[in-house]
mmCIF file of C-alpha atoms and ligand atoms in Angstrom:
data_model
loop_
_atom_site.group_PDB
_atom_site.id
_atom_site.type_symbol
_atom_site.label_atom_id
_atom_site.label_comp_id
_atom_site.label_asym_id
_atom_site.label_seq_id
_atom_site.Cartn_x
_atom_site.Cartn_y
_atom_site.Cartn_z
ATOM 1 C CA MET K 1 -0.009 -0.004 0.107
ATOM 2 C CA HIS K 2 1.392 3.594 -0.993
ATOM 3 C CA SER K 3 1.007 6.880 0.166
ATOM 4 C CA GLU K 4 -1.662 7.714 -2.497
ATOM 5 C CA GLU K 5 -3.957 5.685 -0.599
ATOM 6 C CA TYR K 6 -7.455 6.910 -0.682
ATOM 7 C CA PRO K 7 -7.655 9.129 2.245
ATOM 8 C CA LEU K 8 -9.622 8.073 5.230
ATOM 9 C CA VAL K 9 -12.633 10.035 6.115
ATOM 10 C CA PRO K 10 -15.395 9.217 8.665
ATOM 11 C CA VAL K 11 -17.380 6.501 6.903
ATOM 12 C CA MET K 12 -20.766 7.446 7.950
ATOM 13 C CA LYS K 13 -22.631 5.324 5.203
ATOM 14 C CA ALA K 14 -20.018 2.068 5.406
ATOM 15 C CA ALA K 15 -21.800 -1.170 5.871
ATOM 16 C CA ASP K 16 -21.727 -2.734 9.526
ATOM 17 C CA ARG K 17 -19.360 -5.408 8.392
ATOM 18 C CA LEU K 18 -16.725 -2.668 8.042
ATOM 19 C CA LYS K 19 -17.120 -1.706 11.672
ATOM 20 C CA SER K 20 -14.423 -3.992 12.922
ATOM 21 C CA ILE K 21 -11.840 -3.300 10.122
ATOM 22 C CA LYS K 22 -9.093 -0.861 10.889
ATOM 23 C CA PRO K 23 -6.945 0.603 8.248
ATOM 24 C CA SER K 24 -3.509 -0.892 7.834
ATOM 25 C CA GLY K 25 -1.005 0.145 10.506
ATOM 26 C CA ILE K 26 1.230 0.615 7.938
ATOM 27 C CA ARG K 27 -0.392 3.644 6.552
ATOM 28 C CA ARG K 28 0.348 6.184 9.433
ATOM 29 C CA PHE K 29 3.939 5.548 8.622
ATOM 30 C CA PHE K 30 3.585 6.293 4.699
ATOM 31 C CA ALA K 31 1.922 9.582 5.846
ATOM 32 C CA LEU K 32 4.766 10.393 8.222
ATOM 33 C CA ALA K 33 7.165 9.871 5.139
ATOM 34 C CA GLN K 34 5.419 12.504 3.067
ATOM 35 C CA GLN K 35 5.961 14.942 6.084
ATOM 36 C CA LEU K 36 9.666 14.001 6.395
ATOM 37 C CA PRO K 37 11.110 14.070 3.023
ATOM 38 C CA GLY K 38 14.766 12.539 2.547
ATOM 39 C CA CYS K 39 13.673 9.890 5.031
ATOM 40 C CA ILE K 40 15.389 6.501 3.864
ATOM 41 C CA ASN K 41 12.205 4.083 3.316
ATOM 42 C CA LEU K 42 12.633 0.690 4.705
ATOM 43 C CA THR K 43 8.855 -0.135 4.970
ATOM 44 C CA VAL K 44 8.261 -1.553 1.589
ATOM 45 C CA GLY K 45 7.593 -5.264 1.361
ATOM 46 C CA GLU K 46 8.643 -5.551 -2.332
ATOM 47 C CA PRO K 47 12.061 -6.193 -4.213
ATOM 48 C CA ASP K 48 13.729 -3.147 -5.274
ATOM 49 C CA PHE K 49 14.566 -5.178 -8.832
ATOM 50 C CA CYS K 50 13.020 -4.917 -12.290
ATOM 51 C CA PRO K 51 11.551 -8.058 -13.680
ATOM 52 C CA PRO K 52 13.712 -9.714 -16.286
ATOM 53 C CA GLU K 53 13.766 -7.695 -19.660
ATOM 54 C CA HIS K 54 12.598 -10.682 -21.588
ATOM 55 C CA THR K 55 9.371 -10.863 -19.471
ATOM 56 C CA ILE K 56 8.454 -7.184 -20.456
ATOM 57 C CA GLU K 57 9.237 -7.872 -24.118
ATOM 58 C CA ALA K 58 6.752 -10.788 -23.750
ATOM 59 C CA GLY K 59 4.036 -8.367 -22.536
ATOM 60 C CA TRP K 60 4.633 -5.907 -25.170
ATOM 61 C CA GLN K 61 4.640 -8.743 -27.925
ATOM 62 C CA ALA K 62 1.437 -9.906 -26.316
ATOM 63 C CA ALA K 63 -0.334 -6.557 -26.583
ATOM 64 C CA LYS K 64 1.094 -6.200 -30.166
ATOM 65 C CA GLU K 65 -0.796 -9.550 -30.893
ATOM 66 C CA GLY K 66 -4.131 -8.174 -29.640
ATOM 67 C CA LYS K 67 -4.034 -10.299 -26.320
ATOM 68 C CA THR K 68 -5.787 -7.455 -24.651
ATOM 69 C CA HIS K 69 -9.373 -8.839 -24.137
ATOM 70 C CA TYR K 70 -10.876 -10.517 -21.150
ATOM 71 C CA ALA K 71 -8.999 -13.593 -20.207
ATOM 72 C CA PRO K 72 -10.763 -16.788 -19.121
ATOM 73 C CA THR K 73 -11.882 -16.621 -15.566
ATOM 74 C CA ASN K 74 -9.524 -19.170 -14.235
ATOM 75 C CA GLY K 75 -6.530 -17.745 -16.191
ATOM 76 C CA ILE K 76 -5.025 -18.208 -19.486
ATOM 77 C CA SER K 77 -4.671 -21.907 -20.390
ATOM 78 C CA GLU K 78 -0.848 -21.742 -21.103
ATOM 79 C CA LEU K 79 -0.457 -19.972 -17.469
ATOM 80 C CA ARG K 80 -2.248 -22.630 -15.699
ATOM 81 C CA GLU K 81 -0.275 -25.563 -17.473
ATOM 82 C CA ALA K 82 3.065 -23.993 -16.865
ATOM 83 C CA LEU K 83 1.739 -23.752 -13.101
ATOM 84 C CA ALA K 84 0.647 -27.203 -12.854
ATOM 85 C CA GLN K 85 4.094 -28.122 -14.322
ATOM 86 C CA LYS K 86 6.040 -25.962 -11.717
ATOM 87 C CA ALA K 87 3.797 -27.843 -8.807
ATOM 88 C CA PHE K 88 5.232 -31.041 -10.190
ATOM 89 C CA ARG K 89 8.726 -29.674 -10.622
ATOM 90 C CA ASP K 90 9.020 -28.204 -7.618
ATOM 91 C CA TYR K 91 7.109 -30.402 -5.322
ATOM 92 C CA GLY K 92 5.971 -33.691 -7.073
ATOM 93 C CA LEU K 93 2.362 -32.667 -6.749
ATOM 94 C CA THR K 94 -0.012 -33.066 -9.774
ATOM 95 C CA TYR K 95 -2.921 -30.560 -10.111
ATOM 96 C CA ASP K 96 -5.275 -30.336 -12.911
ATOM 97 C CA PRO K 97 -4.653 -27.024 -14.575
ATOM 98 C CA ASP K 98 -8.307 -26.818 -15.452
ATOM 99 C CA SER K 99 -10.141 -27.308 -12.164
ATOM 100 C CA GLU K 100 -7.267 -27.142 -9.414
ATOM 101 C CA VAL K 101 -5.069 -24.113 -10.451
ATOM 102 C CA LEU K 102 -6.513 -20.449 -10.318
ATOM 103 C CA VAL K 103 -5.029 -17.345 -11.418
ATOM 104 C CA THR K 104 -5.627 -14.622 -9.042
ATOM 105 C CA ILE K 105 -4.862 -10.851 -8.766
ATOM 106 C CA GLY K 106 -1.875 -11.524 -6.425
ATOM 107 C CA GLY K 107 -1.712 -13.746 -3.231
ATOM 108 C CA THR K 108 -3.914 -10.833 -1.855
ATOM 109 C CA GLU K 109 -7.027 -11.616 -3.872
ATOM 110 C CA ALA K 110 -6.601 -15.484 -3.317
ATOM 111 C CA ILE K 111 -6.301 -14.986 0.370
ATOM 112 C CA PHE K 112 -9.346 -12.806 0.166
ATOM 113 C CA ALA K 113 -11.511 -14.996 -1.901
ATOM 114 C CA ALA K 114 -10.355 -18.189 -0.029
ATOM 115 C CA LEU K 115 -11.852 -16.952 3.081
ATOM 116 C CA LEU K 116 -14.851 -15.531 1.489
ATOM 117 C CA GLY K 117 -15.569 -18.769 -0.458
ATOM 118 C CA LEU K 118 -14.969 -21.204 2.517
ATOM 119 C CA LEU K 119 -16.247 -19.584 5.644
ATOM 120 C CA ASN K 120 -19.468 -19.576 7.351
ATOM 121 C CA PRO K 121 -20.401 -16.905 9.920
ATOM 122 C CA GLY K 122 -18.865 -17.672 13.243
ATOM 123 C CA ASP K 123 -16.262 -19.942 11.762
ATOM 124 C CA GLU K 124 -13.036 -19.745 13.634
ATOM 125 C CA VAL K 125 -9.800 -19.314 11.551
ATOM 126 C CA LEU K 126 -6.345 -19.642 13.042
ATOM 127 C CA ILE K 127 -4.005 -16.764 12.133
ATOM 128 C CA PRO K 128 -0.364 -16.257 12.972
ATOM 129 C CA ASN K 129 0.367 -13.156 15.319
ATOM 130 C CA PRO K 130 2.282 -11.432 14.370
ATOM 131 C CA GLY K 131 1.073 -11.904 10.594
ATOM 132 C CA PHE K 132 0.722 -10.475 7.318
ATOM 133 C CA VAL K 133 -1.652 -7.439 7.476
ATOM 134 C CA VAL K 134 -4.503 -8.857 5.372
ATOM 135 C CA TYR K 135 -5.464 -12.308 7.320
ATOM 136 C CA GLU K 136 -7.361 -10.570 10.214
ATOM 137 C CA PRO K 137 -9.655 -8.203 8.086
ATOM 138 C CA CYS K 138 -10.255 -10.727 5.384
ATOM 139 C CA VAL K 139 -11.392 -13.210 8.108
ATOM 140 C CA LEU K 140 -13.578 -10.616 9.508
ATOM 141 C CA LEU K 141 -14.985 -9.485 6.141
ATOM 142 C CA ALA K 142 -15.757 -13.029 5.297
ATOM 143 C CA GLY K 143 -17.838 -13.514 8.634
ATOM 144 C CA GLY K 144 -15.252 -15.592 10.389
ATOM 145 C CA VAL K 145 -13.518 -15.287 13.904
ATOM 146 C CA PRO K 146 -10.069 -14.487 13.724
ATOM 147 C CA VAL K 147 -8.122 -16.468 16.323
ATOM 148 C CA CYS K 148 -4.328 -15.605 17.166
ATOM 149 C CA VAL K 149 -1.645 -18.110 17.347
ATOM 150 C CA PRO K 150 1.081 -16.529 18.944
ATOM 151 C CA LEU K 151 4.350 -16.511 17.307
ATOM 152 C CA ARG K 152 7.113 -16.089 19.920
ATOM 153 C CA GLU K 153 10.708 -14.788 19.415
ATOM 154 C CA GLU K 154 12.003 -17.560 22.092
ATOM 155 C CA ASN K 155 10.550 -20.208 19.120
ATOM 156 C CA ASP K 156 11.971 -18.170 16.445
ATOM 157 C CA PHE K 157 8.527 -17.235 15.617
ATOM 158 C CA LYS K 158 7.229 -20.566 14.799
ATOM 159 C CA PRO K 159 3.797 -21.651 15.729
ATOM 160 C CA CYS K 160 4.219 -24.064 18.840
ATOM 161 C CA CYS K 161 1.960 -26.967 18.222
ATOM 162 C CA ASP K 162 0.706 -26.948 21.824
ATOM 163 C CA ASP K 163 -0.663 -23.503 21.055
ATOM 164 C CA VAL K 164 -2.193 -24.393 17.935
ATOM 165 C CA THR K 165 -3.979 -27.561 19.773
ATOM 166 C CA SER K 166 -5.198 -25.656 22.698
ATOM 167 C CA LEU K 167 -6.835 -23.023 20.262
ATOM 168 C CA VAL K 168 -8.653 -25.480 18.272
ATOM 169 C CA THR K 169 -12.306 -25.571 19.248
ATOM 170 C CA PRO K 170 -15.300 -27.382 17.318
ATOM 171 C CA ARG K 171 -16.002 -24.231 15.388
ATOM 172 C CA SER K 172 -12.313 -24.169 14.070
ATOM 173 C CA ARG K 173 -12.433 -24.612 10.061
ATOM 174 C CA VAL K 174 -9.405 -23.094 8.770
ATOM 175 C CA ILE K 175 -5.650 -22.339 9.718
ATOM 176 C CA VAL K 176 -3.624 -19.997 7.985
ATOM 177 C CA LEU K 177 0.122 -20.623 7.855
ATOM 178 C CA ASN K 178 2.680 -18.398 6.054
ATOM 179 C CA TYR K 179 6.411 -19.596 5.621
ATOM 180 C CA PRO K 180 8.837 -18.337 4.545
ATOM 181 C CA ASN K 181 7.143 -15.485 6.957
ATOM 182 C CA ASN K 182 6.492 -11.786 6.722
ATOM 183 C CA PRO K 183 7.187 -10.142 8.923
ATOM 184 C CA THR K 184 9.544 -12.252 10.957
ATOM 185 C CA GLY K 185 11.357 -14.244 7.972
ATOM 186 C CA ALA K 186 10.996 -17.431 9.700
ATOM 187 C CA VAL K 187 11.330 -20.805 7.854
ATOM 188 C CA LEU K 188 9.715 -24.166 9.033
ATOM 189 C CA SER K 189 11.739 -27.310 9.094
ATOM 190 C CA PHE K 190 10.430 -30.625 7.254
ATOM 191 C CA ASP K 191 9.474 -31.860 11.112
ATOM 192 C CA GLU K 192 7.839 -28.539 12.032
ATOM 193 C CA VAL K 193 5.647 -28.434 8.824
ATOM 194 C CA ALA K 194 4.959 -32.344 9.520
ATOM 195 C CA ALA K 195 3.881 -31.639 13.101
ATOM 196 C CA LEU K 196 1.373 -28.922 12.087
ATOM 197 C CA ALA K 197 0.185 -31.011 9.104
ATOM 198 C CA LYS K 198 -0.521 -33.790 11.661
ATOM 199 C CA ILE K 199 -2.986 -31.326 13.515
ATOM 200 C CA ALA K 200 -4.817 -30.056 10.580
ATOM 201 C CA VAL K 201 -5.270 -33.713 9.549
ATOM 202 C CA GLU K 202 -6.266 -34.815 13.095
ATOM 203 C CA ARG K 203 -8.662 -31.836 13.700
ATOM 204 C CA ASP K 204 -10.074 -32.040 9.966
ATOM 205 C CA MET K 205 -9.060 -28.549 9.359
ATOM 206 C CA ILE K 206 -8.490 -26.588 5.955
ATOM 207 C CA VAL K 207 -4.982 -25.013 5.622
ATOM 208 C CA ILE K 208 -4.253 -21.796 3.540
ATOM 209 C CA SER K 209 -0.812 -21.881 3.284
ATOM 210 C CA ASP K 210 0.587 -18.721 2.051
ATOM 211 C CA GLU K 211 3.907 -19.534 0.286
ATOM 212 C CA VAL K 212 4.683 -16.265 -1.310
ATOM 213 C CA TYR K 213 8.015 -16.057 -0.411
ATOM 214 C CA GLU K 214 8.937 -19.933 -1.177
ATOM 215 C CA LYS K 215 11.984 -19.122 -3.226
ATOM 216 C CA ILE K 216 13.417 -16.434 -1.080
ATOM 217 C CA VAL K 217 15.319 -18.631 1.558
ATOM 218 C CA TYR K 218 18.863 -18.613 2.593
ATOM 219 C CA ASP K 219 21.951 -20.667 4.366
ATOM 220 C CA GLY K 220 20.656 -23.815 2.410
ATOM 221 C CA ALA K 221 17.328 -23.834 3.974
ATOM 222 C CA ARG K 222 14.595 -25.393 2.100
ATOM 223 C CA HIS K 223 10.942 -24.582 1.709
ATOM 224 C CA TYR K 224 8.365 -27.456 2.291
ATOM 225 C CA CYS K 225 4.755 -27.030 0.506
ATOM 226 C CA LEU K 226 2.169 -28.043 2.834
ATOM 227 C CA ALA K 227 0.109 -30.045 0.444
ATOM 228 C CA THR K 228 3.038 -32.322 0.078
ATOM 229 C CA PHE K 229 2.555 -33.694 3.486
ATOM 230 C CA PRO K 230 0.242 -36.881 4.225
ATOM 231 C CA GLY K 231 -3.456 -36.066 4.058
ATOM 232 C CA MET K 232 -2.731 -32.511 3.231
ATOM 233 C CA ARG K 233 -3.014 -32.293 -0.406
ATOM 234 C CA GLN K 234 -6.832 -32.646 -0.112
ATOM 235 C CA ARG K 235 -7.194 -30.070 2.420
ATOM 236 C CA THR K 236 -4.513 -27.440 1.581
ATOM 237 C CA LEU K 237 -5.117 -24.220 -0.783
ATOM 238 C CA VAL K 238 -1.720 -23.178 -1.608
ATOM 239 C CA ILE K 239 -1.208 -19.461 -2.540
ATOM 240 C CA ASN K 240 1.262 -18.085 -4.270
ATOM 241 C CA SER K 241 2.302 -15.252 -6.423
ATOM 242 C CA PHE K 242 4.577 -13.527 -9.009
ATOM 243 C CA SER K 243 4.947 -10.630 -6.921
ATOM 244 C CA LYS K 244 7.836 -11.649 -4.717
ATOM 245 C CA THR K 245 9.731 -14.238 -6.977
ATOM 246 C CA TYR K 246 10.107 -12.359 -9.956
ATOM 247 C CA ALA K 247 9.586 -8.768 -8.613
ATOM 248 C CA MET K 248 6.389 -8.268 -10.449
ATOM 249 C CA THR K 249 4.289 -6.530 -7.303
ATOM 250 C CA GLY K 250 2.676 -4.280 -9.752
ATOM 251 C CA LEU K 251 1.724 -6.656 -12.127
ATOM 252 C CA ARG K 252 -0.783 -8.347 -9.663
ATOM 253 C CA VAL K 253 -0.590 -11.977 -10.698
ATOM 254 C CA GLY K 254 -0.948 -14.814 -8.145
ATOM 255 C CA TYR K 255 -2.159 -18.269 -8.284
ATOM 256 C CA VAL K 256 -3.619 -20.865 -5.918
ATOM 257 C CA TYR K 257 -3.334 -24.839 -6.028
ATOM 258 C CA GLY K 258 -5.899 -26.990 -4.361
ATOM 259 C CA PRO K 259 -8.470 -29.888 -4.830
ATOM 260 C CA THR K 260 -11.355 -28.969 -6.966
ATOM 261 C CA GLU K 261 -13.712 -28.817 -3.803
ATOM 262 C CA LEU K 262 -11.693 -25.898 -2.244
ATOM 263 C CA VAL K 263 -10.702 -24.224 -5.461
ATOM 264 C CA SER K 264 -14.260 -23.858 -6.817
ATOM 265 C CA PRO K 265 -15.742 -21.725 -4.024
ATOM 266 C CA LEU K 266 -12.703 -19.417 -4.407
ATOM 267 C CA TRP K 267 -13.359 -19.175 -8.290
ATOM 268 C CA LEU K 268 -16.961 -18.415 -7.960
ATOM 269 C CA VAL K 269 -15.929 -15.428 -5.636
ATOM 270 C CA HIS K 270 -13.196 -14.483 -7.943
ATOM 271 C CA GLN K 271 -15.407 -14.549 -10.959
ATOM 272 C CA TYR K 272 -17.936 -11.984 -9.815
ATOM 273 C CA ALA K 273 -15.358 -9.813 -7.806
ATOM 274 C CA VAL K 274 -12.894 -9.606 -10.554
ATOM 275 C CA ALA K 275 -13.972 -11.351 -13.680
ATOM 276 C CA CYS K 276 -10.317 -12.368 -14.564
ATOM 277 C CA VAL K 277 -6.636 -11.347 -14.082
ATOM 278 C CA ASN K 278 -5.140 -8.603 -16.580
ATOM 279 C CA SER K 279 -4.416 -10.661 -19.720
ATOM 280 C CA LEU K 280 -0.953 -8.974 -20.363
ATOM 281 C CA SER K 281 0.134 -9.634 -17.043
ATOM 282 C CA GLN K 282 -0.505 -13.206 -17.231
ATOM 283 C CA TYR K 283 1.730 -13.427 -20.523
ATOM 284 C CA ILE K 284 4.316 -11.589 -18.593
ATOM 285 C CA ALA K 285 3.998 -14.082 -15.693
ATOM 286 C CA LEU K 286 4.252 -17.103 -18.407
ATOM 287 C CA ASP K 287 7.119 -15.756 -19.867
ATOM 288 C CA ALA K 288 8.917 -15.666 -16.251
ATOM 289 C CA LEU K 289 7.970 -19.156 -15.665
ATOM 290 C CA ARG K 290 9.148 -20.483 -18.859
ATOM 291 C CA GLY K 291 12.450 -18.665 -19.076
ATOM 292 C CA SER K 292 15.854 -19.099 -17.175
ATOM 293 C CA GLN K 293 15.431 -18.948 -13.254
ATOM 294 C CA ASP K 294 18.722 -17.413 -12.822
ATOM 295 C CA PHE K 295 17.052 -14.064 -12.167
ATOM 296 C CA VAL K 296 15.536 -15.261 -8.998
ATOM 297 C CA LYS K 297 19.008 -16.819 -8.024
ATOM 298 C CA ASP K 298 20.791 -13.752 -8.375
ATOM 299 C CA MET K 299 18.054 -11.790 -6.614
ATOM 300 C CA VAL K 300 18.059 -13.883 -3.464
ATOM 301 C CA GLN K 301 21.874 -13.975 -3.558
ATOM 302 C CA GLU K 302 21.758 -10.213 -3.547
ATOM 303 C CA PHE K 303 19.048 -10.220 -0.630
ATOM 304 C CA ASP K 304 21.473 -12.544 1.463
ATOM 305 C CA ARG K 305 24.189 -10.020 0.976
ATOM 306 C CA ARG K 306 21.911 -7.649 2.485
ATOM 307 C CA ARG K 307 20.473 -9.762 5.252
ATOM 308 C CA ARG K 308 23.875 -10.383 6.527
ATOM 309 C CA LEU K 309 24.743 -6.529 6.601
ATOM 310 C CA VAL K 310 21.360 -5.547 8.233
ATOM 311 C CA HIS K 311 22.078 -8.417 10.952
ATOM 312 C CA ALA K 312 25.543 -7.401 11.503
ATOM 313 C CA LYS K 313 24.631 -3.790 11.734
ATOM 314 C CA LEU K 314 21.718 -4.322 14.011
ATOM 315 C CA ASN K 315 23.669 -6.443 16.428
ATOM 316 C CA GLU K 316 26.202 -3.818 16.809
ATOM 317 C CA ILE K 317 23.682 -1.240 18.045
ATOM 318 C CA GLY K 318 23.389 -1.425 21.886
ATOM 319 C CA GLY K 319 19.814 -2.538 22.898
ATOM 320 C CA ILE K 320 18.731 -4.089 19.877
ATOM 321 C CA LYS K 321 18.523 -7.983 19.747
ATOM 322 C CA TYR K 322 18.160 -9.914 16.406
ATOM 323 C CA ARG K 323 18.701 -13.275 15.381
ATOM 324 C CA LEU K 324 18.924 -13.889 11.661
ATOM 325 C CA PRO K 325 16.089 -15.842 10.150
ATOM 326 C CA SER K 326 16.455 -17.666 6.952
ATOM 327 C CA GLY K 327 13.685 -16.574 4.857
ATOM 328 C CA ALA K 328 11.789 -13.556 2.911
ATOM 329 C CA PHE K 329 13.401 -10.054 3.316
ATOM 330 C CA TYR K 330 12.491 -8.763 6.596
ATOM 331 C CA ALA K 331 14.453 -7.895 9.827
ATOM 332 C CA PHE K 332 12.194 -8.055 12.990
ATOM 333 C CA PRO K 333 14.587 -6.790 15.642
ATOM 334 C CA ASN K 334 13.623 -6.723 19.165
ATOM 335 C CA ILE K 335 13.559 -3.071 20.471
ATOM 336 C CA LYS K 336 12.345 -3.884 23.973
ATOM 337 C CA ALA K 337 15.482 -2.478 25.723
ATOM 338 C CA PHE K 338 14.425 1.088 24.828
ATOM 339 C CA GLY K 339 11.297 1.130 26.732
ATOM 340 C CA MET K 340 9.237 2.325 24.111
ATOM 341 C CA THR K 341 6.263 0.962 22.176
ATOM 342 C CA SER K 342 6.828 -0.368 18.681
ATOM 343 C CA GLU K 343 5.127 2.640 17.285
ATOM 344 C CA GLU K 344 6.771 5.212 19.507
ATOM 345 C CA PHE K 345 10.166 3.460 18.352
ATOM 346 C CA ALA K 346 9.450 3.579 14.692
ATOM 347 C CA GLU K 347 8.417 7.167 15.078
ATOM 348 C CA PHE K 348 11.573 7.957 17.085
ATOM 349 C CA LEU K 349 13.619 6.413 14.030
ATOM 350 C CA ALA K 350 11.775 8.373 11.522
ATOM 351 C CA LYS K 351 12.171 11.784 13.309
ATOM 352 C CA LYS K 352 15.805 11.176 14.879
ATOM 353 C CA ALA K 353 17.369 8.831 12.327
ATOM 354 C CA GLY K 354 15.533 9.766 9.098
ATOM 355 C CA VAL K 355 14.722 6.233 8.744
ATOM 356 C CA LEU K 356 11.164 4.734 7.905
ATOM 357 C CA THR K 357 10.186 1.198 9.432
ATOM 358 C CA VAL K 358 7.110 -0.466 10.316
ATOM 359 C CA PRO K 359 5.979 -0.646 14.020
ATOM 360 C CA GLY K 360 5.689 -4.297 14.648
ATOM 361 C CA THR K 361 2.123 -4.052 15.954
ATOM 362 C CA ALA K 362 1.142 -3.303 12.311
ATOM 363 C CA PHE K 363 1.316 -7.237 12.295
ATOM 364 C CA GLY K 364 -0.900 -7.778 15.144
ATOM 365 C CA SER K 365 -0.540 -7.410 19.037
ATOM 366 C CA GLY K 366 2.179 -9.916 19.053
ATOM 367 C CA GLY K 367 4.601 -7.516 17.033
ATOM 368 C CA GLU K 368 4.495 -4.944 20.219
ATOM 369 C CA ARG K 369 8.429 -4.479 21.202
ATOM 370 C CA TYR K 370 9.529 -5.068 17.473
ATOM 371 C CA ILE K 371 9.895 -3.277 14.531
ATOM 372 C CA ARG K 372 10.039 -4.590 10.552
ATOM 373 C CA ILE K 373 12.804 -3.474 8.343
ATOM 374 C CA SER K 374 12.719 -4.425 4.725
ATOM 375 C CA TYR K 375 16.015 -5.161 3.337
ATOM 376 C CA ALA K 376 14.485 -5.186 -0.224
ATOM 377 C CA ALA K 377 16.298 -1.789 -0.355
ATOM 378 C CA ALA K 378 19.620 -1.061 -2.060
ATOM 379 C CA TYR K 379 22.908 -2.162 0.126
ATOM 380 C CA ASP K 380 24.206 1.171 0.182
ATOM 381 C CA LEU K 381 21.086 2.613 1.335
ATOM 382 C CA LEU K 382 20.788 0.070 4.038
ATOM 383 C CA GLU K 383 24.322 0.548 5.281
ATOM 384 C CA LYS K 384 23.489 4.459 5.501
ATOM 385 C CA ALA K 385 20.011 3.637 7.219
ATOM 386 C CA LEU K 386 21.352 1.329 10.089
ATOM 387 C CA ASP K 387 24.350 3.953 10.565
ATOM 388 C CA CYS K 388 21.718 6.667 11.314
ATOM 389 C CA ILE K 389 19.757 4.207 13.222
ATOM 390 C CA GLY K 390 22.958 3.409 15.443
ATOM 391 C CA ARG K 391 23.761 7.079 16.085
ATOM 392 C CA ALA K 392 20.108 8.044 16.729
ATOM 393 C CA VAL K 393 20.127 5.146 19.297
ATOM 394 C CA GLU K 394 23.280 6.031 20.938
ATOM 395 C CA LYS K 395 21.714 9.270 22.101
ATOM 396 C CA ILE K 396 19.152 7.221 24.251
ATOM 397 C CA ASN K 397 21.157 4.664 25.652
HETATM 398 C C1 PLP M 401 2.905 -13.067 3.462
HETATM 399 C C2 PLP M 401 2.332 -12.528 2.151
HETATM 400 N N1 PLP M 401 1.389 -12.748 1.386
HETATM 401 C C3 PLP M 401 0.809 -12.434 0.369
HETATM 402 C C4 PLP M 401 1.206 -11.237 -0.086
HETATM 403 C C5 PLP M 401 0.445 -10.548 -1.033
HETATM 404 O O1 PLP M 401 1.270 -10.424 -2.180
HETATM 405 P P1 PLP M 401 0.592 -10.181 -3.750
HETATM 406 O O2 PLP M 401 -0.596 -9.777 -3.635
HETATM 407 O O3 PLP M 401 1.438 -8.993 -4.272
HETATM 408 O O4 PLP M 401 0.772 -11.330 -4.349
HETATM 409 C C6 PLP M 401 2.261 -10.545 0.720
HETATM 410 C C7 PLP M 401 2.732 -8.893 0.251
HETATM 411 O O5 PLP M 401 3.201 -8.743 0.920
HETATM 412 C C8 PLP M 401 2.931 -11.122 1.785
HETATM 413 O O6 PLP M 401 3.760 -10.748 2.506
#
């Protein structure tokens, strides 16, 4: 979300269902960015790379060929077929491109449509806290009840099975998982995914597995797709996107894999909400899938360099505690020692260090005493920003 967002005015005429929906906690910090020109912005959750040149060429070509009409509701067939092949190549999963693959407007629409398509009023949905900002409002908009699963630093921000089990009730319907994780960068091991999968099977729950950072892992870590675990294929909607992997956030192409019973409801919501995904974007995405994957490898390598810089520099700052996670492109350091709330600390950094970060509470109450730093920004900019943070913080130590 960007600063040119629609201004928030009292919404006298808004529907009742919006009453419990709060605007994203990130937006205040975008507004602050406008008041503080020259600030280094480390809030943005998108790669600072441009998609590979050949993908843009493919978009031009598609436009010249007149592929500017409505696309099929579930996505152009070539893209769905390429996505089915990807699922098999990456994870040995077989999905029917016609009924088990759906192309969506980014992962965001997929999450919204999945919840709207699956929940009945009062159904409980386990969501991570801290967690990606859309889960809770989407559950509420779909008439569900969000139930927060605490992600604790002492457990490297991975869900503890006892917590999950204790939060499951007869009304629990869905569990949302997101690994590699935004905002914490955590990645789950094989055994950790297996343990969560076992709970989902035993408690007969549907899993929405948000895997948009699947390719952004470091230190030889591996991403394990939830649907590959015993009993999971038939109960998992795998959400993915071209946004992070190919630096195509603005093209808005995401996708879902799942069994027909789970994909069909989503498809129906998608049909009436958006009709189809932008056809040119789909050709660009198709070209990205078909082309060399070196772009992804090189981008992740560069993220890794920045990740190490951020880790080293943060830990040089007295009072900041930060363990190096193995995924995504976010640092989520602990700022408890400064005795400020995460909002206060982020505001302090904006005003005194000239660096914009996101307060941890933008991701839920579990983000209190943390801030999120995106290292999807240039290396030298990160270096400068962390030096500025260090100098500003020295004055309070
Ligand atoms: C965890 C997670 N899921 C989904 C998305 C949605 O991305 P998009 O709609 O661009 O595919 C994001 C974007 O920041 C994210 O961090």
